[in-house]
């Protein structure tokens, strides 16, 4: 099997870059029976997801007109609706989406990395430890799903849910939780029988499903004169520019040359070559943004547990106004600084948890390898800490700028939902697409060597 795109690989390209172009990769993957079957399975799961998005909860009482107005004026609800493929707007069984699982998974990952006992268990426990971690994640997902479900219904307000009693609310939340657990199961099937991470693929699918609706809103707004044509053109330019920057920073790496010592085995010399230690610019991925978004909207979710006129409710909503970025009110500029600071903090925090400089330095020393011009041991650790700190700063700036586009675009188009084709959604979509293409490409290269 030959690969026409391999010759196009740039000299010194990073390990996260793609060797072949998109069309060559998909053509060769579809020609392979095993990969074609995996791709067809993913498409079948996507079809099930699309059908589920359009299946409403079989309980009447929610005012669809009031819900549409709420989505147009609330960034938080619009984000949930867009990432879920419009399921929230339809009060679908998938309206809760994978949010509870994502939050519980992140919480348990942080707890595992910060808990030496759990960390050692995951490192040495093998399959049993993974099953235990999955069990803990599911239990936490159920608890968070119940909390989020009731919180979302309360946040909608009486104008949307006025005719629902507690019995109806409970059934809606149970339907939402069941749909969320079904999505989790579908994601696991994709991971096992498809290509890539199934959960990420379903999040990707939800964003893609929502894109035509956003484009339709923009087209109608231009047609009826709500927004000028040049504003729509500017949105298009920002969309493609943001996509290009996300791809650039996602594959960007700082490559540190590693010199391997020569060793003599009889009359033969082994080693002496130079390899590279890649340090990704966007090492933490989209996780810092997810953490930050979860925290800035947390006060409003807690406020839903208290009566609208109570002092606690008003206090929590005031806190939320100072935490949420918004360019239309002065409190939003404070939220902008808080949001940016959170992204920087969580980027450094996640990098420190996942990138153990001491282990890298010790492994290099034990293997007889060293960084050119740097002494093994403490100097290597100090050098790597300095490089990672600078690279992480650049990655934090990139993430903060990418996240801000979802608050800037609505100002240009005067449409709340338009910001969801940028920022976090676009970052997730591009990252998942690149990672999936890398895995397909790796499968093709492996089959080439095997053949």
PDB file of C-alpha atoms in Angstrom, residues 83-290:
ATOM      1  CA  UNK A  83     -22.992  21.647  22.275  1.00  0.00           C
ATOM      2  CA  UNK A  84     -25.950  19.256  22.530  1.00  0.00           C
ATOM      3  CA  UNK A  85     -26.967  19.727  18.910  1.00  0.00           C
ATOM      4  CA  UNK A  86     -30.124  21.703  19.757  1.00  0.00           C
ATOM      5  CA  UNK A  87     -31.475  19.004  22.094  1.00  0.00           C
ATOM      6  CA  UNK A  88     -32.095  21.488  24.922  1.00  0.00           C
ATOM      7  CA  UNK A  89     -34.272  23.729  22.755  1.00  0.00           C
ATOM      8  CA  UNK A  90     -36.441  20.727  21.852  1.00  0.00           C
ATOM      9  CA  UNK A  91     -36.528  19.482  25.484  1.00  0.00           C
ATOM     10  CA  UNK A  92     -35.186  16.235  24.040  1.00  0.00           C
ATOM     11  CA  UNK A  93     -34.291  13.108  26.005  1.00  0.00           C
ATOM     12  CA  UNK A  94     -30.677  14.092  25.206  1.00  0.00           C
ATOM     13  CA  UNK A  95     -31.106  17.658  26.512  1.00  0.00           C
ATOM     14  CA  UNK A  96     -28.773  17.090  29.474  1.00  0.00           C
ATOM     15  CA  UNK A  97     -26.142  15.762  27.095  1.00  0.00           C
ATOM     16  CA  UNK A  98     -22.772  14.544  28.302  1.00  0.00           C
ATOM     17  CA  UNK A  99     -22.304  17.485  30.677  1.00  0.00           C
ATOM     18  CA  UNK A 100     -22.709  15.457  33.904  1.00  0.00           C
ATOM     19  CA  UNK A 101     -20.199  12.853  32.718  1.00  0.00           C
ATOM     20  CA  UNK A 102     -17.676  15.482  31.616  1.00  0.00           C
ATOM     21  CA  UNK A 103     -17.848  17.296  34.962  1.00  0.00           C
ATOM     22  CA  UNK A 104     -17.626  14.074  36.996  1.00  0.00           C
ATOM     23  CA  UNK A 105     -14.776  12.759  34.855  1.00  0.00           C
ATOM     24  CA  UNK A 106     -12.765  15.961  35.295  1.00  0.00           C
ATOM     25  CA  UNK A 107     -13.416  16.015  39.048  1.00  0.00           C
ATOM     26  CA  UNK A 108     -12.249  12.410  39.453  1.00  0.00           C
ATOM     27  CA  UNK A 109      -9.182  12.980  37.265  1.00  0.00           C
ATOM     28  CA  UNK A 110      -8.125  15.900  39.449  1.00  0.00           C
ATOM     29  CA  UNK A 111      -8.835  13.911  42.634  1.00  0.00           C
ATOM     30  CA  UNK A 112      -6.862  10.950  41.271  1.00  0.00           C
ATOM     31  CA  UNK A 113      -3.871  13.080  40.316  1.00  0.00           C
ATOM     32  CA  UNK A 114      -3.966  14.832  43.688  1.00  0.00           C
ATOM     33  CA  UNK A 115      -4.519  11.660  45.743  1.00  0.00           C
ATOM     34  CA  UNK A 116      -1.330   9.514  45.966  1.00  0.00           C
ATOM     35  CA  UNK A 117      -3.304   6.375  46.882  1.00  0.00           C
ATOM     36  CA  UNK A 118      -5.676   6.619  43.910  1.00  0.00           C
ATOM     37  CA  UNK A 119      -2.817   7.623  41.629  1.00  0.00           C
ATOM     38  CA  UNK A 120      -0.790   4.540  42.618  1.00  0.00           C
ATOM     39  CA  UNK A 121      -3.894   2.379  42.248  1.00  0.00           C
ATOM     40  CA  UNK A 122      -4.472   3.608  38.697  1.00  0.00           C
ATOM     41  CA  UNK A 123      -0.800   3.123  37.864  1.00  0.00           C
ATOM     42  CA  UNK A 124      -0.449  -0.407  39.255  1.00  0.00           C
ATOM     43  CA  UNK A 125      -4.023  -1.742  39.376  1.00  0.00           C
ATOM     44  CA  UNK A 126      -4.473  -2.495  35.685  1.00  0.00           C
ATOM     45  CA  UNK A 127      -7.947  -3.352  34.397  1.00  0.00           C
ATOM     46  CA  UNK A 128      -9.437  -3.704  37.874  1.00  0.00           C
ATOM     47  CA  UNK A 129      -8.411  -0.146  38.785  1.00  0.00           C
ATOM     48  CA  UNK A 130      -9.931   1.164  35.547  1.00  0.00           C
ATOM     49  CA  UNK A 131     -13.222  -0.596  36.279  1.00  0.00           C
ATOM     50  CA  UNK A 132     -13.283   0.886  39.783  1.00  0.00           C
ATOM     51  CA  UNK A 133     -12.601   4.349  38.403  1.00  0.00           C
ATOM     52  CA  UNK A 134     -15.375   3.921  35.812  1.00  0.00           C
ATOM     53  CA  UNK A 135     -17.766   2.842  38.566  1.00  0.00           C
ATOM     54  CA  UNK A 136     -16.938   5.919  40.653  1.00  0.00           C
ATOM     55  CA  UNK A 137     -17.360   8.119  37.577  1.00  0.00           C
ATOM     56  CA  UNK A 138     -20.814   6.696  36.842  1.00  0.00           C
ATOM     57  CA  UNK A 139     -22.083   7.164  40.388  1.00  0.00           C
ATOM     58  CA  UNK A 140     -20.828  10.751  40.394  1.00  0.00           C
ATOM     59  CA  UNK A 141     -22.371  11.290  36.931  1.00  0.00           C
ATOM     60  CA  UNK A 142     -25.789  10.238  38.249  1.00  0.00           C
ATOM     61  CA  UNK A 143     -25.515  12.580  41.243  1.00  0.00           C
ATOM     62  CA  UNK A 144     -24.374  15.535  39.126  1.00  0.00           C
ATOM     63  CA  UNK A 145     -27.003  14.745  36.482  1.00  0.00           C
ATOM     64  CA  UNK A 146     -29.815  14.923  39.044  1.00  0.00           C
ATOM     65  CA  UNK A 147     -28.433  18.188  40.433  1.00  0.00           C
ATOM     66  CA  UNK A 148     -27.995  19.751  36.993  1.00  0.00           C
ATOM     67  CA  UNK A 149     -31.404  18.560  35.775  1.00  0.00           C
ATOM     68  CA  UNK A 150     -33.363  20.131  38.629  1.00  0.00           C
ATOM     69  CA  UNK A 151     -31.105  23.191  38.510  1.00  0.00           C
ATOM     70  CA  UNK A 152     -31.762  23.764  34.795  1.00  0.00           C
ATOM     71  CA  UNK A 153     -35.520  23.441  35.259  1.00  0.00           C
ATOM     72  CA  UNK A 154     -35.414  25.982  38.079  1.00  0.00           C
ATOM     73  CA  UNK A 155     -33.195  28.336  36.090  1.00  0.00           C
ATOM     74  CA  UNK A 156     -35.668  28.316  33.202  1.00  0.00           C
ATOM     75  CA  UNK A 157     -38.085  30.172  35.436  1.00  0.00           C
ATOM     76  CA  UNK A 158     -41.894  30.050  35.768  1.00  0.00           C
ATOM     77  CA  UNK A 159     -42.397  31.661  32.354  1.00  0.00           C
ATOM     78  CA  UNK A 160     -41.042  28.457  30.770  1.00  0.00           C
ATOM     79  CA  UNK A 161     -42.013  25.770  33.304  1.00  0.00           C
ATOM     80  CA  UNK A 162     -45.043  27.382  34.926  1.00  0.00           C
ATOM     81  CA  UNK A 163     -47.439  24.432  34.459  1.00  0.00           C
ATOM     82  CA  UNK A 164     -45.029  21.756  35.717  1.00  0.00           C
ATOM     83  CA  UNK A 165     -45.508  20.341  39.185  1.00  0.00           C
ATOM     84  CA  UNK A 166     -42.857  18.465  41.164  1.00  0.00           C
ATOM     85  CA  UNK A 167     -43.974  15.108  39.781  1.00  0.00           C
ATOM     86  CA  UNK A 168     -43.556  16.303  36.163  1.00  0.00           C
ATOM     87  CA  UNK A 169     -40.188  17.883  36.954  1.00  0.00           C
ATOM     88  CA  UNK A 170     -38.945  14.636  38.472  1.00  0.00           C
ATOM     89  CA  UNK A 171     -39.964  12.640  35.405  1.00  0.00           C
ATOM     90  CA  UNK A 172     -38.298  15.143  33.056  1.00  0.00           C
ATOM     91  CA  UNK A 173     -35.057  14.978  35.032  1.00  0.00           C
ATOM     92  CA  UNK A 174     -35.188  11.168  35.025  1.00  0.00           C
ATOM     93  CA  UNK A 175     -35.698  11.143  31.245  1.00  0.00           C
ATOM     94  CA  UNK A 176     -32.784  13.562  30.849  1.00  0.00           C
ATOM     95  CA  UNK A 177     -30.568  11.465  33.115  1.00  0.00           C
ATOM     96  CA  UNK A 178     -31.476   8.291  31.196  1.00  0.00           C
ATOM     97  CA  UNK A 179     -30.639  10.022  27.918  1.00  0.00           C
ATOM     98  CA  UNK A 180     -27.326  11.205  29.325  1.00  0.00           C
ATOM     99  CA  UNK A 181     -26.404   7.675  30.436  1.00  0.00           C
ATOM    100  CA  UNK A 182     -27.440   6.343  27.031  1.00  0.00           C
ATOM    101  CA  UNK A 183     -25.083   8.838  25.367  1.00  0.00           C
ATOM    102  CA  UNK A 184     -22.339   7.647  27.691  1.00  0.00           C
ATOM    103  CA  UNK A 185     -22.993   4.051  26.575  1.00  0.00           C
ATOM    104  CA  UNK A 186     -22.989   5.091  22.902  1.00  0.00           C
ATOM    105  CA  UNK A 187     -19.675   6.864  23.438  1.00  0.00           C
ATOM    106  CA  UNK A 188     -18.173   3.723  24.949  1.00  0.00           C
ATOM    107  CA  UNK A 189     -19.325   1.715  21.933  1.00  0.00           C
ATOM    108  CA  UNK A 190     -17.613   4.192  19.600  1.00  0.00           C
ATOM    109  CA  UNK A 191     -14.382   3.925  21.618  1.00  0.00           C
ATOM    110  CA  UNK A 192     -14.523   0.132  21.438  1.00  0.00           C
ATOM    111  CA  UNK A 193     -15.738  -0.480  17.893  1.00  0.00           C
ATOM    112  CA  UNK A 194     -15.020   2.797  16.120  1.00  0.00           C
ATOM    113  CA  UNK A 195     -12.051   5.183  15.970  1.00  0.00           C
ATOM    114  CA  UNK A 196     -10.987   7.716  18.564  1.00  0.00           C
ATOM    115  CA  UNK A 197     -12.499   8.683  21.882  1.00  0.00           C
ATOM    116  CA  UNK A 198     -16.250   8.032  21.749  1.00  0.00           C
ATOM    117  CA  UNK A 199     -17.230  10.764  24.221  1.00  0.00           C
ATOM    118  CA  UNK A 200     -15.257  13.367  22.282  1.00  0.00           C
ATOM    119  CA  UNK A 201     -16.786  12.144  19.024  1.00  0.00           C
ATOM    120  CA  UNK A 202     -20.330  12.608  20.362  1.00  0.00           C
ATOM    121  CA  UNK A 203     -19.520  16.118  21.617  1.00  0.00           C
ATOM    122  CA  UNK A 204     -18.089  16.825  18.160  1.00  0.00           C
ATOM    123  CA  UNK A 205     -21.285  15.479  16.574  1.00  0.00           C
ATOM    124  CA  UNK A 206     -23.467  17.688  18.772  1.00  0.00           C
ATOM    125  CA  UNK A 207     -21.577  20.817  17.740  1.00  0.00           C
ATOM    126  CA  UNK A 208     -21.708  19.860  14.051  1.00  0.00           C
ATOM    127  CA  UNK A 209     -25.464  19.195  14.290  1.00  0.00           C
ATOM    128  CA  UNK A 210     -25.974  22.727  15.669  1.00  0.00           C
ATOM    129  CA  UNK A 211     -23.934  24.458  12.937  1.00  0.00           C
ATOM    130  CA  UNK A 212     -26.633  24.473  10.202  1.00  0.00           C
ATOM    131  CA  UNK A 213     -29.076  26.102  12.621  1.00  0.00           C
ATOM    132  CA  UNK A 214     -26.591  28.860  13.433  1.00  0.00           C
ATOM    133  CA  UNK A 215     -25.830  29.444   9.751  1.00  0.00           C
ATOM    134  CA  UNK A 216     -29.582  29.555   9.022  1.00  0.00           C
ATOM    135  CA  UNK A 217     -30.054  32.235  11.697  1.00  0.00           C
ATOM    136  CA  UNK A 218     -27.241  34.317  10.181  1.00  0.00           C
ATOM    137  CA  UNK A 219     -28.625  33.916   6.651  1.00  0.00           C
ATOM    138  CA  UNK A 220     -32.138  34.982   7.688  1.00  0.00           C
ATOM    139  CA  UNK A 221     -30.733  37.934   9.653  1.00  0.00           C
ATOM    140  CA  UNK A 222     -28.850  39.167   6.585  1.00  0.00           C
ATOM    141  CA  UNK A 223     -31.905  38.621   4.361  1.00  0.00           C
ATOM    142  CA  UNK A 224     -34.286  40.624   6.566  1.00  0.00           C
ATOM    143  CA  UNK A 225     -31.735  43.362   7.253  1.00  0.00           C
ATOM    144  CA  UNK A 226     -31.215  42.621  10.936  1.00  0.00           C
ATOM    145  CA  UNK A 227     -27.445  42.540  10.398  1.00  0.00           C
ATOM    146  CA  UNK A 228     -25.474  44.115   7.539  1.00  0.00           C
ATOM    147  CA  UNK A 229     -23.783  41.887   4.959  1.00  0.00           C
ATOM    148  CA  UNK A 230     -20.347  43.150   5.967  1.00  0.00           C
ATOM    149  CA  UNK A 231     -20.955  41.960   9.521  1.00  0.00           C
ATOM    150  CA  UNK A 232     -21.726  38.468   8.209  1.00  0.00           C
ATOM    151  CA  UNK A 233     -18.568  38.612   6.092  1.00  0.00           C
ATOM    152  CA  UNK A 234     -16.551  39.671   9.130  1.00  0.00           C
ATOM    153  CA  UNK A 235     -17.990  36.723  11.058  1.00  0.00           C
ATOM    154  CA  UNK A 236     -16.855  34.386   8.283  1.00  0.00           C
ATOM    155  CA  UNK A 237     -13.351  35.836   8.338  1.00  0.00           C
ATOM    156  CA  UNK A 238     -13.183  35.506  12.140  1.00  0.00           C
ATOM    157  CA  UNK A 239     -14.441  31.914  11.950  1.00  0.00           C
ATOM    158  CA  UNK A 240     -11.773  30.793   9.467  1.00  0.00           C
ATOM    159  CA  UNK A 241      -9.031  32.823  11.173  1.00  0.00           C
ATOM    160  CA  UNK A 242      -9.900  31.286  14.552  1.00  0.00           C
ATOM    161  CA  UNK A 243      -9.959  27.804  13.011  1.00  0.00           C
ATOM    162  CA  UNK A 244      -6.532  28.371  11.459  1.00  0.00           C
ATOM    163  CA  UNK A 245      -5.085  29.577  14.766  1.00  0.00           C
ATOM    164  CA  UNK A 246      -6.588  26.624  16.650  1.00  0.00           C
ATOM    165  CA  UNK A 247      -5.056  24.155  14.187  1.00  0.00           C
ATOM    166  CA  UNK A 248      -1.706  25.974  14.362  1.00  0.00           C
ATOM    167  CA  UNK A 249      -1.530  25.976  18.163  1.00  0.00           C
ATOM    168  CA  UNK A 250      -2.984  22.481  18.528  1.00  0.00           C
ATOM    169  CA  UNK A 251      -0.167  20.895  16.493  1.00  0.00           C
ATOM    170  CA  UNK A 252       2.548  23.342  17.618  1.00  0.00           C
ATOM    171  CA  UNK A 253       5.371  21.907  19.725  1.00  0.00           C
ATOM    172  CA  UNK A 254       8.637  22.944  21.318  1.00  0.00           C
ATOM    173  CA  UNK A 255      11.026  20.135  20.394  1.00  0.00           C
ATOM    174  CA  UNK A 256      14.002  19.698  22.732  1.00  0.00           C
ATOM    175  CA  UNK A 257      16.951  17.745  21.234  1.00  0.00           C
ATOM    176  CA  UNK A 258      17.992  14.704  23.311  1.00  0.00           C
ATOM    177  CA  UNK A 259      21.462  13.228  22.830  1.00  0.00           C
ATOM    178  CA  UNK A 260      21.743   9.484  23.445  1.00  0.00           C
ATOM    179  CA  UNK A 261      25.082   8.088  24.596  1.00  0.00           C
ATOM    180  CA  UNK A 262      26.961   5.558  22.496  1.00  0.00           C
ATOM    181  CA  UNK A 263      27.425   2.069  23.839  1.00  0.00           C
ATOM    182  CA  UNK A 264      29.713  -0.714  22.656  1.00  0.00           C
ATOM    183  CA  UNK A 265      28.382  -4.244  22.253  1.00  0.00           C
ATOM    184  CA  UNK A 266      31.413  -6.245  21.201  1.00  0.00           C
ATOM    185  CA  UNK A 267      32.611  -4.722  17.970  1.00  0.00           C
ATOM    186  CA  UNK A 268      29.318  -2.928  17.386  1.00  0.00           C
ATOM    187  CA  UNK A 269      28.392   0.594  18.498  1.00  0.00           C
ATOM    188  CA  UNK A 270      24.776   1.338  19.417  1.00  0.00           C
ATOM    189  CA  UNK A 271      23.210   4.724  20.157  1.00  0.00           C
ATOM    190  CA  UNK A 272      24.658   8.152  19.716  1.00  0.00           C
ATOM    191  CA  UNK A 273      21.739   9.450  17.708  1.00  0.00           C
ATOM    192  CA  UNK A 274      19.675  12.529  18.488  1.00  0.00           C
ATOM    193  CA  UNK A 275      15.934  12.364  19.183  1.00  0.00           C
ATOM    194  CA  UNK A 276      13.494  15.029  20.295  1.00  0.00           C
ATOM    195  CA  UNK A 277      11.347  15.541  23.397  1.00  0.00           C
ATOM    196  CA  UNK A 278       8.122  17.223  22.159  1.00  0.00           C
ATOM    197  CA  UNK A 279       6.352  19.687  24.467  1.00  0.00           C
ATOM    198  CA  UNK A 280       2.955  20.685  23.103  1.00  0.00           C
ATOM    199  CA  UNK A 281       2.023  24.363  23.227  1.00  0.00           C
ATOM    200  CA  UNK A 282      -1.605  23.484  23.943  1.00  0.00           C
ATOM    201  CA  UNK A 283      -0.735  20.736  26.420  1.00  0.00           C
ATOM    202  CA  UNK A 284      -3.893  21.047  28.517  1.00  0.00           C
ATOM    203  CA  UNK A 285      -6.229  21.192  25.517  1.00  0.00           C
ATOM    204  CA  UNK A 286      -9.722  22.490  26.175  1.00  0.00           C
ATOM    205  CA  UNK A 287      -9.804  21.323  29.831  1.00  0.00           C
ATOM    206  CA  UNK A 288      -8.898  24.760  31.362  1.00  0.00           C
ATOM    207  CA  UNK A 289     -11.787  26.400  29.491  1.00  0.00           C
ATOM    208  CA  UNK A 290     -14.220  23.688  30.629  1.00  0.00           C
TER     209      UNK A 290
END
